[in-house]
Amino acid sequence: MNNNNNKNDNRDASQKRRIVRLPRMLPMLLILFLIGSMITSGTFQVTRAVDYSQFLDLLDSGSIAAVEVGASEIGFTLLESADATAINNILSTDGKTITPDAKTVYITGRMDDPGLVDRLRESGIKFTQVVPKNNTLLSIILSLLPFILMIAIYYAFFRMMAKRSGGGDGGILGGIGNVGKSKAKMYSVEEKTGVTFLDVAGQDEAKESLAEMVDYLHQPGKYAKIGAKQPRGALLVGPPGTGKTLLAKAVAGEAGVPFFHLSGSEFVEMFVGVGASRVRDLFQTAAKSAPCIIFIDEIDAIGKKRDTQFGTNDEREQTLNQLLSEMDGFGSNTGILVLAATNRPEVLDPALLRPGRFDRRVIVDRPDLPGRESILKVHAAKVAMEPDVDFHAVALASSGTTGADLANMVNEAALRAVKMGRSTVSQEDLIESVELVIAGKEKKDRVLNEKEKRMVAYHEVGHALVSAKQKHAQPVQKITIIPRTMGSLGYTMSVPEEDRYLLTRGELLGQITMLLGGRAAEQIVFGDVSTGAANDIERATSLARKMVTQYGMSDAFGSMGLESAQNQYLDGRNVSTCSEQTGAQIDNEVRLIIESCQNEAVALLEQNRDALNRISEYLIEKENLTGEQFMSLLEQDAA
Ligand code: ADP
Ligand code: MG
Ligand code: ZN
């Protein structure tokens, strides 16, 4: 809503600008008009250069009407009544005849000729001004023209810049001066966010640590009396979509204070110094409506460590310094609370994190099982649900998702219900939408041929069988060979009975074996392998590598750490901390793990070859298998 208002403001301003522009154009128009009228009114006289000897001949022939002797040249006009043939004899060179007129001014260079004045006296010719002086005014204007043009371009340029940064009106100087001002456009203000802690589900610890700040904003006096200083800021840290923005809004909503929202990347703009002046501007405005909350999203855009190996960015540094000094500057009980969000806390400048600034860190991580269940319920409350929906089951199937994913799932389920012509959302809708969000949309138009379908079926059942038959078994939830848009041709969902935070070496090996089960099945049944295992292989290898480099689970290295994690809240990329030689050894260790797991998978499947065939053929026919169907087929085999 605020954004819309801002847009309207912008439009109003630009209309105003167009109106005031006309009078400013006036001087330019005047100058153009002047030049034009000079040309047409004949201020420009025709001039003609002649030799000094010709001048003397004309003088002797008595054809000259008036003469003006300048410092370096002599101008003269001819008598209209003069003898045309005599003049032509003297002047004409290229056969053109000249009719003497009063308008044409003849010019010749002034020679050192002391007798000239006497001679002119004798002939009785008038000494007057014949060379038009207006010329000089024109030449002044002409020589000024480039400057005028330059100023015009300069002016237009700054107008454009000022406009781009949302800046205001005014002349050339106004344009420059206003670049950094551009108030109210850099952040949005919500007087009432309308969000409360009830809207944020599953982040109990985060809510708890923020509740104290709400209490402070409610009654700062209580804290001031004891002498406790106001908490200045908190940093919300966690992966995208986990509800950081939502939490910040909830704090404002709970405290009933205005919410200033801006993102770090908006701070860093083209003009040097603008970021800093925006910070200043923001804090000034906020101070007027204190108590309030300032929320800086993506603070890593400005708050990066100042001494990076990639060189420095002056603009960003200035902005950061301004932010630091503003945070120090506001008195301890002004009632401004600064919240910031990032998913890369490790790149932040230590100065930002020291006490008195963002000293509190609130971790907003991916929700756990009960968390997911309650997030689903929060969002399900907004749509018409069938009463018997089992949110626990949905939460179980959506391990690893964020709050934003879950909100999306509920919405997708509602869309599906509408598409099916139902008026309420059913369990089936929800489970379908989990798959939709996790595995991508079902792609009905991609049809596998018979051979591909067999291969995919055996591949998926291979995963499922290895998963069910190994020591650290996980129940299979669903097997499907309906292709999805995300690239997988089939899909086996096995769900742990609870969320796991700690995995043992045996369990990790079990996971790798399970991932390699698909490839193993292809190998056993078809004697050939397909490209369908690419993703399995990638995941298995990365698990095995982590076991060696991070979890200390290899025979060769034991508990030696060989990689350190960076960006653990974003993509979890790791940076090697060992020598190249050791790197080669790591590769070898990883290969050993993969090999032994692969052998294990093949062995497991060979032991259960009948089940593999039976279940795969069933799957080829049905395309979908539930966990129960799978288990009953498996047990039937054992009997
Ligand atoms: P972030 O700022 O961490 O990237 P957001 O706060 O913008 O994530 O979350 C995006 C959306 O996801 C929210 O508007 C909300 O609908 C939903 N969401 C995320 N986390 C939660 C949660 N814990 N409880 C309820 N809804 C959530
Ligand atoms: Mg956000
Ligand atoms: Zn697979």
JSON list of N, CA and C in Angstrom, two decimals, residues 172-194:
[
{"chain": "A", "resi": 172, "resn": "ILE", "atom": "N", "xyz": [19.72, 23.93, -11.50]},
{"chain": "A", "resi": 172, "resn": "ILE", "atom": "CA", "xyz": [20.87, 23.06, -11.66]},
{"chain": "A", "resi": 172, "resn": "ILE", "atom": "C", "xyz": [21.41, 22.66, -10.31]},
{"chain": "A", "resi": 173, "resn": "LEU", "atom": "N", "xyz": [21.61, 23.65, -9.47]},
{"chain": "A", "resi": 173, "resn": "LEU", "atom": "CA", "xyz": [22.19, 23.36, -8.16]},
{"chain": "A", "resi": 173, "resn": "LEU", "atom": "C", "xyz": [21.23, 22.56, -7.32]},
{"chain": "A", "resi": 174, "resn": "GLY", "atom": "N", "xyz": [19.95, 22.92, -7.41]},
{"chain": "A", "resi": 174, "resn": "GLY", "atom": "CA", "xyz": [18.94, 22.17, -6.66]},
{"chain": "A", "resi": 174, "resn": "GLY", "atom": "C", "xyz": [19.01, 20.70, -7.02]},
{"chain": "A", "resi": 175, "resn": "GLY", "atom": "N", "xyz": [19.20, 20.43, -8.31]},
{"chain": "A", "resi": 175, "resn": "GLY", "atom": "CA", "xyz": [19.27, 19.05, -8.79]},
{"chain": "A", "resi": 175, "resn": "GLY", "atom": "C", "xyz": [20.41, 18.30, -8.14]},
{"chain": "A", "resi": 176, "resn": "ILE", "atom": "N", "xyz": [21.57, 18.94, -8.10]},
{"chain": "A", "resi": 176, "resn": "ILE", "atom": "CA", "xyz": [22.72, 18.27, -7.50]},
{"chain": "A", "resi": 176, "resn": "ILE", "atom": "C", "xyz": [22.51, 18.07, -6.02]},
{"chain": "A", "resi": 177, "resn": "GLY", "atom": "N", "xyz": [22.05, 19.13, -5.37]},
{"chain": "A", "resi": 177, "resn": "GLY", "atom": "CA", "xyz": [21.91, 19.08, -3.93]},
{"chain": "A", "resi": 177, "resn": "GLY", "atom": "C", "xyz": [20.89, 18.06, -3.47]},
{"chain": "A", "resi": 178, "resn": "ASN", "atom": "N", "xyz": [19.93, 17.78, -4.34]},
{"chain": "A", "resi": 178, "resn": "ASN", "atom": "CA", "xyz": [18.85, 16.93, -3.91]},
{"chain": "A", "resi": 178, "resn": "ASN", "atom": "C", "xyz": [19.09, 15.45, -4.12]},
{"chain": "A", "resi": 179, "resn": "VAL", "atom": "N", "xyz": [20.18, 15.13, -4.80]},
{"chain": "A", "resi": 179, "resn": "VAL", "atom": "CA", "xyz": [20.40, 13.74, -5.16]},
{"chain": "A", "resi": 179, "resn": "VAL", "atom": "C", "xyz": [20.32, 12.83, -3.95]},
{"chain": "A", "resi": 180, "resn": "GLY", "atom": "N", "xyz": [20.95, 13.24, -2.87]},
{"chain": "A", "resi": 180, "resn": "GLY", "atom": "CA", "xyz": [21.00, 12.36, -1.71]},
{"chain": "A", "resi": 180, "resn": "GLY", "atom": "C", "xyz": [19.78, 12.40, -0.84]},
{"chain": "A", "resi": 181, "resn": "LYS", "atom": "N", "xyz": [18.93, 13.37, -1.06]},
{"chain": "A", "resi": 181, "resn": "LYS", "atom": "CA", "xyz": [17.81, 13.55, -0.15]},
{"chain": "A", "resi": 181, "resn": "LYS", "atom": "C", "xyz": [16.74, 12.49, -0.35]},
{"chain": "A", "resi": 182, "resn": "SER", "atom": "N", "xyz": [16.06, 12.60, -1.45]},
{"chain": "A", "resi": 182, "resn": "SER", "atom": "CA", "xyz": [15.07, 11.63, -1.90]},
{"chain": "A", "resi": 182, "resn": "SER", "atom": "C", "xyz": [14.39, 10.91, -0.74]},
{"chain": "A", "resi": 183, "resn": "LYS", "atom": "N", "xyz": [13.67, 11.67, -0.01]},
{"chain": "A", "resi": 183, "resn": "LYS", "atom": "CA", "xyz": [13.07, 11.14, 1.21]},
{"chain": "A", "resi": 183, "resn": "LYS", "atom": "C", "xyz": [11.95, 10.15, 0.93]},
{"chain": "A", "resi": 184, "resn": "ALA", "atom": "N", "xyz": [11.67, 9.34, 1.92]},
{"chain": "A", "resi": 184, "resn": "ALA", "atom": "CA", "xyz": [10.46, 8.53, 1.97]},
{"chain": "A", "resi": 184, "resn": "ALA", "atom": "C", "xyz": [10.35, 7.49, 0.86]},
{"chain": "A", "resi": 185, "resn": "LYS", "atom": "N", "xyz": [11.26, 7.52, -0.10]},
{"chain": "A", "resi": 185, "resn": "LYS", "atom": "CA", "xyz": [11.13, 6.55, -1.16]},
{"chain": "A", "resi": 185, "resn": "LYS", "atom": "C", "xyz": [11.99, 5.31, -0.91]},
{"chain": "A", "resi": 186, "resn": "MET", "atom": "N", "xyz": [12.92, 5.45, 0.00]},
{"chain": "A", "resi": 186, "resn": "MET", "atom": "CA", "xyz": [13.87, 4.37, 0.22]},
{"chain": "A", "resi": 186, "resn": "MET", "atom": "C", "xyz": [13.34, 3.31, 1.17]},
{"chain": "A", "resi": 187, "resn": "TYR", "atom": "N", "xyz": [12.33, 3.63, 1.91]},
{"chain": "A", "resi": 187, "resn": "TYR", "atom": "CA", "xyz": [11.82, 2.65, 2.85]},
{"chain": "A", "resi": 187, "resn": "TYR", "atom": "C", "xyz": [10.32, 2.80, 2.90]},
{"chain": "A", "resi": 188, "resn": "SER", "atom": "N", "xyz": [9.67, 1.75, 3.35]},
{"chain": "A", "resi": 188, "resn": "SER", "atom": "CA", "xyz": [8.22, 1.85, 3.50]},
{"chain": "A", "resi": 188, "resn": "SER", "atom": "C", "xyz": [7.90, 1.89, 4.99]},
{"chain": "A", "resi": 189, "resn": "VAL", "atom": "N", "xyz": [6.93, 2.63, 5.34]},
{"chain": "A", "resi": 189, "resn": "VAL", "atom": "CA", "xyz": [6.53, 2.74, 6.74]},
{"chain": "A", "resi": 189, "resn": "VAL", "atom": "C", "xyz": [5.14, 2.15, 6.89]},
{"chain": "A", "resi": 190, "resn": "GLU", "atom": "N", "xyz": [5.00, 1.26, 7.86]},
{"chain": "A", "resi": 190, "resn": "GLU", "atom": "CA", "xyz": [3.66, 0.78, 8.18]},
{"chain": "A", "resi": 190, "resn": "GLU", "atom": "C", "xyz": [3.35, 1.23, 9.59]},
{"chain": "A", "resi": 191, "resn": "GLU", "atom": "N", "xyz": [2.26, 1.97, 9.72]},
{"chain": "A", "resi": 191, "resn": "GLU", "atom": "CA", "xyz": [1.90, 2.44, 11.06]},
{"chain": "A", "resi": 191, "resn": "GLU", "atom": "C", "xyz": [1.50, 1.24, 11.92]},
{"chain": "A", "resi": 192, "resn": "LYS", "atom": "N", "xyz": [0.72, 0.34, 11.31]},
{"chain": "A", "resi": 192, "resn": "LYS", "atom": "CA", "xyz": [0.32, -0.88, 12.01]},
{"chain": "A", "resi": 192, "resn": "LYS", "atom": "C", "xyz": [0.57, -2.07, 11.10]},
{"chain": "A", "resi": 193, "resn": "THR", "atom": "N", "xyz": [1.41, -2.99, 11.53]},
{"chain": "A", "resi": 193, "resn": "THR", "atom": "CA", "xyz": [1.69, -4.11, 10.63]},
{"chain": "A", "resi": 193, "resn": "THR", "atom": "C", "xyz": [0.55, -5.12, 10.64]},
{"chain": "A", "resi": 194, "resn": "GLY", "atom": "N", "xyz": [-0.19, -5.19, 11.75]},
{"chain": "A", "resi": 194, "resn": "GLY", "atom": "CA", "xyz": [-1.29, -6.14, 11.82]},
{"chain": "A", "resi": 194, "resn": "GLY", "atom": "C", "xyz": [-0.84, -7.58, 11.97]}
]
